[in-house]
Short mmCIF file of C-alpha atoms in Angstrom, two decimals:
data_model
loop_
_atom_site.label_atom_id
_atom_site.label_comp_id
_atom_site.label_asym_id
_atom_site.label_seq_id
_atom_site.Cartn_x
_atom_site.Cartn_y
_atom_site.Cartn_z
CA UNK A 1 32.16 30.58 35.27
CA UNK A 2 28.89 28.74 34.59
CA UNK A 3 25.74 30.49 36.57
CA UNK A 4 22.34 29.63 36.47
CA UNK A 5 20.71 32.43 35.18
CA UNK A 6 17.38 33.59 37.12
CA UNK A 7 15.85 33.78 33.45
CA UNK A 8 15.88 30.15 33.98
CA UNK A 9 13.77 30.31 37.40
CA UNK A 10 10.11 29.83 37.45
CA UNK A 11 9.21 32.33 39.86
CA UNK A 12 5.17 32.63 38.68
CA UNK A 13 3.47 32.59 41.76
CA UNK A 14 6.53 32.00 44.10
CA UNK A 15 8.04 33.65 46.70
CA UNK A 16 11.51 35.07 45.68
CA UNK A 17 14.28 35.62 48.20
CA UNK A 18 16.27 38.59 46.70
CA UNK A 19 19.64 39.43 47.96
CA UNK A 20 20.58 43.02 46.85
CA UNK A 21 23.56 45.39 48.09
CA UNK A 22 21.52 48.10 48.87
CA UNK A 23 24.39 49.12 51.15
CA UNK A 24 23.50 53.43 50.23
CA UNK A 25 24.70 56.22 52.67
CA UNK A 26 22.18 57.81 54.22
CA UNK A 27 21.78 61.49 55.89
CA UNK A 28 19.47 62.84 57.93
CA UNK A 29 17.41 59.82 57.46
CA UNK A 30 17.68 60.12 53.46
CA UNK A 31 19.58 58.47 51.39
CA UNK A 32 22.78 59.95 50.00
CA UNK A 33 23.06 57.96 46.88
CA UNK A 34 20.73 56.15 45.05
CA UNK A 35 23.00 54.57 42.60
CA UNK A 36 22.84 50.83 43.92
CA UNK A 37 19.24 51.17 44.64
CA UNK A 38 19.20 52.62 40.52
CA UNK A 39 21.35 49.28 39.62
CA UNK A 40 18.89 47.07 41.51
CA UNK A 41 15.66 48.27 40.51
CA UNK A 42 15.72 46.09 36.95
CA UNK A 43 16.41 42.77 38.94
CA UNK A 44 12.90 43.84 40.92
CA UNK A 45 11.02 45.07 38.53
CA UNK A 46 11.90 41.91 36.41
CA UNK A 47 10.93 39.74 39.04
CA UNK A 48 7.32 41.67 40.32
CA UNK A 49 6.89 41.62 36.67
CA UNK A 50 7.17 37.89 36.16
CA UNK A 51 4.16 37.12 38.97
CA UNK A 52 7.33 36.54 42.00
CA UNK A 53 6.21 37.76 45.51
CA UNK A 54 9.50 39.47 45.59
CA UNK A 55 11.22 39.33 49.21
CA UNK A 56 14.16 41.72 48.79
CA UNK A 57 16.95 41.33 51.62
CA UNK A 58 20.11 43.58 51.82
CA UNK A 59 22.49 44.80 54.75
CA UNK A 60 23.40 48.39 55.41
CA UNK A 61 26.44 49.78 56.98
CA UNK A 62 27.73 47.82 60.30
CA UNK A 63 24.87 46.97 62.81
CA UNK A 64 26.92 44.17 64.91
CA UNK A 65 24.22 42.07 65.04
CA UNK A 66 21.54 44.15 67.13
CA UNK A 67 19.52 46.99 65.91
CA UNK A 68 20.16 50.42 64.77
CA UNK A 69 17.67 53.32 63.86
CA UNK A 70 20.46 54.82 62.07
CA UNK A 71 20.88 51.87 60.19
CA UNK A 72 17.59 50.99 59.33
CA UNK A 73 16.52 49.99 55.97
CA UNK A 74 13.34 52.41 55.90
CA UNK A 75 14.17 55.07 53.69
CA UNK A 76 15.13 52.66 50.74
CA UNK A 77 12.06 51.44 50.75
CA UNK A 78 9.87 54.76 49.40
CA UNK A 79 13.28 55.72 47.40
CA UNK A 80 13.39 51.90 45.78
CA UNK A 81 9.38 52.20 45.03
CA UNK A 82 10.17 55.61 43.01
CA UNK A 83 12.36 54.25 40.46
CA UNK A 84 10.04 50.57 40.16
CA UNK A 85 6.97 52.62 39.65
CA UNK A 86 5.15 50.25 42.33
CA UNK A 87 4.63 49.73 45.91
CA UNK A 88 7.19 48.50 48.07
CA UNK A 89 6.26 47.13 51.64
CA UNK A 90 8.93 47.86 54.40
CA UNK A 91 9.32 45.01 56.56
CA UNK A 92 10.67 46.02 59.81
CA UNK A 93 11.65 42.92 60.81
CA UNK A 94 14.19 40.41 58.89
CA UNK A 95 12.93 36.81 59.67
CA UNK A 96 10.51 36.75 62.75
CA UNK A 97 6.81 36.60 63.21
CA UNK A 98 6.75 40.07 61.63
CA UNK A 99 8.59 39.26 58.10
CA UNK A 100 6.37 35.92 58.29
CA UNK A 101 2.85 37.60 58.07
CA UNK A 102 4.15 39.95 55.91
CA UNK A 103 5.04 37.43 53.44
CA UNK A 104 2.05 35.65 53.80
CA UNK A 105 -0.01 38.27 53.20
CA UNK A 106 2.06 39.42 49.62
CA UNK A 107 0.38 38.23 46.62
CA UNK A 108 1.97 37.64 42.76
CA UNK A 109 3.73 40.89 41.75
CA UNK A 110 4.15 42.15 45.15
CA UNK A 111 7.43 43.59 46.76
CA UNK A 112 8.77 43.18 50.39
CA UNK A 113 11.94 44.90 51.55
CA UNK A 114 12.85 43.08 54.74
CA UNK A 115 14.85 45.36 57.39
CA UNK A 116 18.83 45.31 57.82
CA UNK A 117 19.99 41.95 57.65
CA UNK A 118 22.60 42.86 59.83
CA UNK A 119 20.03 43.57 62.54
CA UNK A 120 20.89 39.87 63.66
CA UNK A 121 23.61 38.19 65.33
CA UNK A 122 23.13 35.28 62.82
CA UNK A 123 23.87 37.18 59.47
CA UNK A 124 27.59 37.67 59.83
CA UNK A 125 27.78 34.43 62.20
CA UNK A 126 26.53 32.17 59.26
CA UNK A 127 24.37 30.97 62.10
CA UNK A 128 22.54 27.99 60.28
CA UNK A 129 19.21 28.43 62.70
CA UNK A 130 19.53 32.19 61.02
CA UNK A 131 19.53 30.52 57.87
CA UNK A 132 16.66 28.36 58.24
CA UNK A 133 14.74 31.32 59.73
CA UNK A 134 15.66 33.43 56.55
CA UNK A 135 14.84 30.33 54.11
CA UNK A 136 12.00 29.64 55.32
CA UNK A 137 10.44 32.64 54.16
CA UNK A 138 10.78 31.47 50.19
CA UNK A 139 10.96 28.81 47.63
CA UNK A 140 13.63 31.06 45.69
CA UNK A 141 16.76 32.19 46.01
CA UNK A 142 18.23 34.49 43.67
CA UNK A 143 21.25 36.53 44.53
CA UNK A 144 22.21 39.67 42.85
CA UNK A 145 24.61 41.28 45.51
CA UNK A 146 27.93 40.94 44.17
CA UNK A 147 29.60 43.58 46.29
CA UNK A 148 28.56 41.04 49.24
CA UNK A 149 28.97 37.69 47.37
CA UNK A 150 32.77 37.19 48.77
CA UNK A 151 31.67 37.40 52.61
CA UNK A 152 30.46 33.70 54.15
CA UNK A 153 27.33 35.15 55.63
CA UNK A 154 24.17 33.47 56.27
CA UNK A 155 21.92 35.65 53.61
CA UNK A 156 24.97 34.79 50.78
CA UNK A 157 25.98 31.86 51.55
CA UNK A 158 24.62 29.30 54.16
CA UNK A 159 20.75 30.52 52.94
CA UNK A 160 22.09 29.87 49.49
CA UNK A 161 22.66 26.19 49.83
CA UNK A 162 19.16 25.64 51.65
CA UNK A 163 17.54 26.56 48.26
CA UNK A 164 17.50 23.42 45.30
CA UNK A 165 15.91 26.95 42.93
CA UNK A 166 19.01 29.39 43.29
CA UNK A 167 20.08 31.61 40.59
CA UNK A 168 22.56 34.85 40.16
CA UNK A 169 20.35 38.24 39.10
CA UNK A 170 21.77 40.14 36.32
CA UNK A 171 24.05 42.46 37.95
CA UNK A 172 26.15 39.16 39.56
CA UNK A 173 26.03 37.64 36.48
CA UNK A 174 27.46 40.89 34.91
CA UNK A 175 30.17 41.55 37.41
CA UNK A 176 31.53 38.07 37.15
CA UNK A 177 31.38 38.28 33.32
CA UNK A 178 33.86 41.62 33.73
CA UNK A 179 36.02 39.74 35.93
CA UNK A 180 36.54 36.43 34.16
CA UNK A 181 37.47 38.65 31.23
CA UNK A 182 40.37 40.53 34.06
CA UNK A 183 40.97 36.95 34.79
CA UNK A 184 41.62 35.08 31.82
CA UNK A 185 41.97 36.96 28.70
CA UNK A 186 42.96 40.04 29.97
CA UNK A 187 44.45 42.97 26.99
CA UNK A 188 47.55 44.36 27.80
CA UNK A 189 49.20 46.14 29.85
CA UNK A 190 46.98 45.20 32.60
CA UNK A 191 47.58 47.15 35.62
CA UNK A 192 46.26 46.26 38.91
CA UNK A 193 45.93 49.52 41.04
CA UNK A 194 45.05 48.33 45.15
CA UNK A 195 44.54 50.00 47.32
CA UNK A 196 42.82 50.63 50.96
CA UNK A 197 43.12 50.47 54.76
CA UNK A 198 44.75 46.87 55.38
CA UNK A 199 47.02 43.73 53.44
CA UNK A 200 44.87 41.16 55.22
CA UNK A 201 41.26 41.60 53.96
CA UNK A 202 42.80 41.66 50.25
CA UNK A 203 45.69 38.99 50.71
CA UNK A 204 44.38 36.64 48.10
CA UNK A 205 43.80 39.24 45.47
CA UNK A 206 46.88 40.99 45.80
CA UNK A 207 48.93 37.57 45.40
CA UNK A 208 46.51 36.58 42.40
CA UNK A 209 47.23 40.09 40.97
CA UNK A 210 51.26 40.01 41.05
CA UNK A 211 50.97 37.20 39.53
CA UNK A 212 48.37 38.41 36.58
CA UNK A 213 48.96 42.31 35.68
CA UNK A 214 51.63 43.44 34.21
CA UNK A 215 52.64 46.48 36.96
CA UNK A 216 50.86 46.57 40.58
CA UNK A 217 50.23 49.64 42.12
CA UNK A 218 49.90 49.83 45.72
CA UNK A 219 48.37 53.13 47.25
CA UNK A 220 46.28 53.92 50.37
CA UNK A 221 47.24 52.64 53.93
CA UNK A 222 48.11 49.09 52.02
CA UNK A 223 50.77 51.10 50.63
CA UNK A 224 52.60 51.83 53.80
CA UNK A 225 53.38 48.09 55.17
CA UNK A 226 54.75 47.92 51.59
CA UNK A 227 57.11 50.80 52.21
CA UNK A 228 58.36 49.54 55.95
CA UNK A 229 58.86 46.34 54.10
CA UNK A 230 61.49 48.50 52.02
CA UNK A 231 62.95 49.90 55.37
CA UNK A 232 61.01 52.96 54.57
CA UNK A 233 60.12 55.01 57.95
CA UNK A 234 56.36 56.21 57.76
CA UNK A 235 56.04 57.22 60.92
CA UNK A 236 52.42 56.39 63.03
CA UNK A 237 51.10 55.66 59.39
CA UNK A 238 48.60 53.27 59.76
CA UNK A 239 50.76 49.21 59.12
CA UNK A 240 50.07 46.08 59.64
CA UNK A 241 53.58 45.08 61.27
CA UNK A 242 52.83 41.56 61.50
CA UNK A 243 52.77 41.26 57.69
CA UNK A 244 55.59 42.72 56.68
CA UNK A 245 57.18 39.40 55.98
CA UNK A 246 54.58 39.14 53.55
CA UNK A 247 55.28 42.14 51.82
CA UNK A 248 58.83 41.20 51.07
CA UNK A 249 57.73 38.19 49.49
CA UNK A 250 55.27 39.32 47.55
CA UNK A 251 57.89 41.96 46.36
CA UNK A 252 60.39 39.79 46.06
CA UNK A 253 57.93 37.10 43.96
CA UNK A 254 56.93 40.24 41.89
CA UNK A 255 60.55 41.38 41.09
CA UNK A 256 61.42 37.65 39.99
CA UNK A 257 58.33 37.50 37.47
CA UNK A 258 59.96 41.03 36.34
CA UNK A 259 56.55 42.75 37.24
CA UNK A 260 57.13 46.12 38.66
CA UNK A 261 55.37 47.05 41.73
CA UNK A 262 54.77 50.86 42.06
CA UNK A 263 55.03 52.67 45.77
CA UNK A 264 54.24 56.16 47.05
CA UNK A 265 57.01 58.13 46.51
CA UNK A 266 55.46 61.49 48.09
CA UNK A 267 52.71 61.71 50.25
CA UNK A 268 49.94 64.13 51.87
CA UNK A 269 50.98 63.69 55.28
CA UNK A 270 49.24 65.33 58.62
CA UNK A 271 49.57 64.21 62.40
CA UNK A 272 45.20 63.58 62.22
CA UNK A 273 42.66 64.03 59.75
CA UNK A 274 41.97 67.00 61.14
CA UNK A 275 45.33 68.26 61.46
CA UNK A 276 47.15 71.19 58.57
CA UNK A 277 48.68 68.93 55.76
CA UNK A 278 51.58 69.36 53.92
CA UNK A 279 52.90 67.01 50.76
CA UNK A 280 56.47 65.54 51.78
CA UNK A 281 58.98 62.48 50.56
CA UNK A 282 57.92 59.46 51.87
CA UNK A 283 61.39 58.96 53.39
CA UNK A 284 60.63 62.35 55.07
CA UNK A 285 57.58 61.54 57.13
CA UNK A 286 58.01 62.62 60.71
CA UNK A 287 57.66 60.54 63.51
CA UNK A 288 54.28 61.93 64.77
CA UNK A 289 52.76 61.84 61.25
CA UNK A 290 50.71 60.14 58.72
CA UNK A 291 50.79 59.53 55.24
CA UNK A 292 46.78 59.82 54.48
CA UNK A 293 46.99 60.79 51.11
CA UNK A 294 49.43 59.67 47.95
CA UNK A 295 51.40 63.29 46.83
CA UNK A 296 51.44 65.19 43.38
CA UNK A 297 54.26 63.33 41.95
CA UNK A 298 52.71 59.98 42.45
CA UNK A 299 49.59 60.57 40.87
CA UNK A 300 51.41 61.88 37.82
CA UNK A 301 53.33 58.63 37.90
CA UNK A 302 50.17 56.20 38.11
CA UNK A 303 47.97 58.47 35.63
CA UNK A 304 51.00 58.32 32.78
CA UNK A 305 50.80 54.34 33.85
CA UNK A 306 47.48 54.53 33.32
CA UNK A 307 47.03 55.87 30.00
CA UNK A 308 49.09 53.15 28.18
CA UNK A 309 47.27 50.31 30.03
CA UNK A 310 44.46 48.51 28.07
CA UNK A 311 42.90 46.68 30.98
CA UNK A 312 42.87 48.56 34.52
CA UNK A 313 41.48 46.23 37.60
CA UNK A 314 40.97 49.15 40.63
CA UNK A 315 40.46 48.01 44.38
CA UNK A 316 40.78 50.37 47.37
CA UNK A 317 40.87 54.56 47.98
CA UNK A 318 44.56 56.21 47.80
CA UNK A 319 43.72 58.18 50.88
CA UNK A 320 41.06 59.09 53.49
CA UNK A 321 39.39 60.75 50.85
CA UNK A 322 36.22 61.24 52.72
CA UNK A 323 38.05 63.96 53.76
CA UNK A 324 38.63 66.38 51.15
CA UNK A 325 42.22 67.52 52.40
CA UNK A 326 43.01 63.88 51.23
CA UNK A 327 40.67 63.00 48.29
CA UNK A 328 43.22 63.91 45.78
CA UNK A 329 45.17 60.79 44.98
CA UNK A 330 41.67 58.58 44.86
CA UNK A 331 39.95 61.57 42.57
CA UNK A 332 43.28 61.73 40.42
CA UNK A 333 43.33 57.77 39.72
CA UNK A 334 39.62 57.59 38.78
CA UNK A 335 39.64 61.09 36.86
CA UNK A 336 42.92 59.00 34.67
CA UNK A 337 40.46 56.21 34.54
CA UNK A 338 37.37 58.14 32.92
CA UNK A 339 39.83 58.93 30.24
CA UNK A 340 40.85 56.12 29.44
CA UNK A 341 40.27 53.69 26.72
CA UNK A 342 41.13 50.91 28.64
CA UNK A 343 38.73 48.20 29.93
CA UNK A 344 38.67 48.98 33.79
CA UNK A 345 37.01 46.94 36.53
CA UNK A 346 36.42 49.05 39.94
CA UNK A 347 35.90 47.07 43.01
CA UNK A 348 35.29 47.98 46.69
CA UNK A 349 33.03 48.85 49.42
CA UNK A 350 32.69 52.52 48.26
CA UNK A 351 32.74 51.68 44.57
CA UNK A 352 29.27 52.48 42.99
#
């Protein structure tokens, strides 16, 4: 895929709208994790460095379009400044009267964070007067989010197409190298390892994927529509009944090709998150409980698939593992993964 590197920009003297995932978790008003702010520092400092007022723009957790102290995009700023070595300006505003005079009032080498895009109603929308709004505050666009690049919001895509200077920062430009390479000349075996909540928001790459690895494995609540497909009883498991159809036919289109496509066959199972947990056969879930986690036999089964693969694409948690009574199955897949010599590509909202 052919990008226009923002090596190519001319940014001397410019204002630079930069579109970072600085999506970090916070606590207590800190943040958690400073590994995305770590990857994005370079693309800054590159830019500041070059002359660019640099006006960097990222969205944090899920404000629904109003705002949310919680939420706010405050304590990246001092954390962000840290690792540059240089000032950053906290804009607590996104594209109003505030975010205006604060860009005017940058000079060459400066950098603006600008609050939680998600702070308006018009980021998720698209809304083109949003995009105008946001647009308006540069004469560059360069987008280095790549964890947000695949949702049609305003600051990734209707701002993009507003800007004749747009270019991908380093990190996209990375990513999508890593993925062409899944994509089109992949070693093999390739497994493709999915995972997550829901069948819908990964539709498209779980078709592309049966069609492209050599064995899919299917883990996390994904797992379970997968398994009532097979007339497998999971009890109040999280499903999505409506696509079960689909799930037949994407096994069915899998077992045709010959690929295999590998289920659960035990599971950490409770009747909450909170709830005692016990490991059972996923035929032997009862009717008040949950599969949350994938079981001890399973992740034997994917780790010994995953130590003969040569290129490993991973999307999507095996369990709720933010709670630790059902963190095994996603530690155990990414512990097989650190020792492995195959080249692995890890996608995902919590993926770091």
């Amino acid at each position: 895929m052919a990008l226009r590197s923002m090596d190519a920009l001319n940014v001397e003297g410019r204002r630079v709208l930069l579109r970072l995932d600085l999506n970090v978790p916070l606590k207590d008003g800190k943040v958690g994790d400073e590994t995305r702010i770590r990857e994005a520092a370079p693309t800054v400092r590159a830019l500041a460095q070059r002359g660019a007022v640099v006006i960097a723009c990222s969205h944090l957790g899920r404000a629904k379009g109003k705002p949310d102290p919680a939420l706010s995009l405050a304590p990246v700023a001092p954390a962000l400044a840290r690792l540059l070595g240089r000032p950053v300006r906290f804009v607590p505003d996104v594209a109003g009267d505030v975010a205006k005079r604060a860009v005017a009032a940058a000079r060459p080498g400066d950098v603006l964070l600008l609050e939680n895009l998600r702070f308006e109603a018009g980021e998720e929308a698209n809304d083109p007067v949003f995009c105008d709004r946001l647009a308006a505050l540069a004469d560059v666009y360069v987008n280095d989010a790549f964890g947000s690049a695949h949702r049609a919001h305003a600051s990734t895509a209707g701002v993009a197409r507003l800007f004749k200077e747009r270019a991908a920062g380093p990190l996209m430009a990375r990513e999508i190298a890593a993925l062409s390479r899944v994509r089109d000349n992949p070693e093999r075996p390739f497994v493709a390892v999915v995972g997550g909540a829901k069948i819908s928001g990964k539709l498209e790459t779980l078709t592309a994927l049966a069609r492209l690895a050599d064995t899919v494995v299917l883990v996390g609540g994904m797992a379970n529509t997968f398994l009532l497909a097979e007339g497998v009883a999971v009890g109040r498991s999280l499903v999505e009944a409506d696509l079960v159809g689909t799930a037949k036919e994407i096994l069915a289109g899998a077992a045709a090709r010959g690929t295999p496509v590998i289920l659960p066959t035990d599971a950490v199972v409770a009747t909450g998150t909170d709830a005692p947990a016990h490991t059972a056969a996923v035929g032997a879930v009862g009717p008040q409980e949950m599969i949350l986690d994938i079981g001890p036999a399973t992740r034997a089964r994917i780790a010994g698939i995953l130590a003969t693969a040569r290129t490993v694409f991973w999307n999507g948690p095996a369990g709720v593992f933010e709670k630790p009574a059902f963190a095994a199955g996603t530690l155990a897949i990414a512990t097989a993964l650190a020792a492995s010599a195959a080249f692995t590509v890890v996608g995902g909202g919590e993926s770091v």
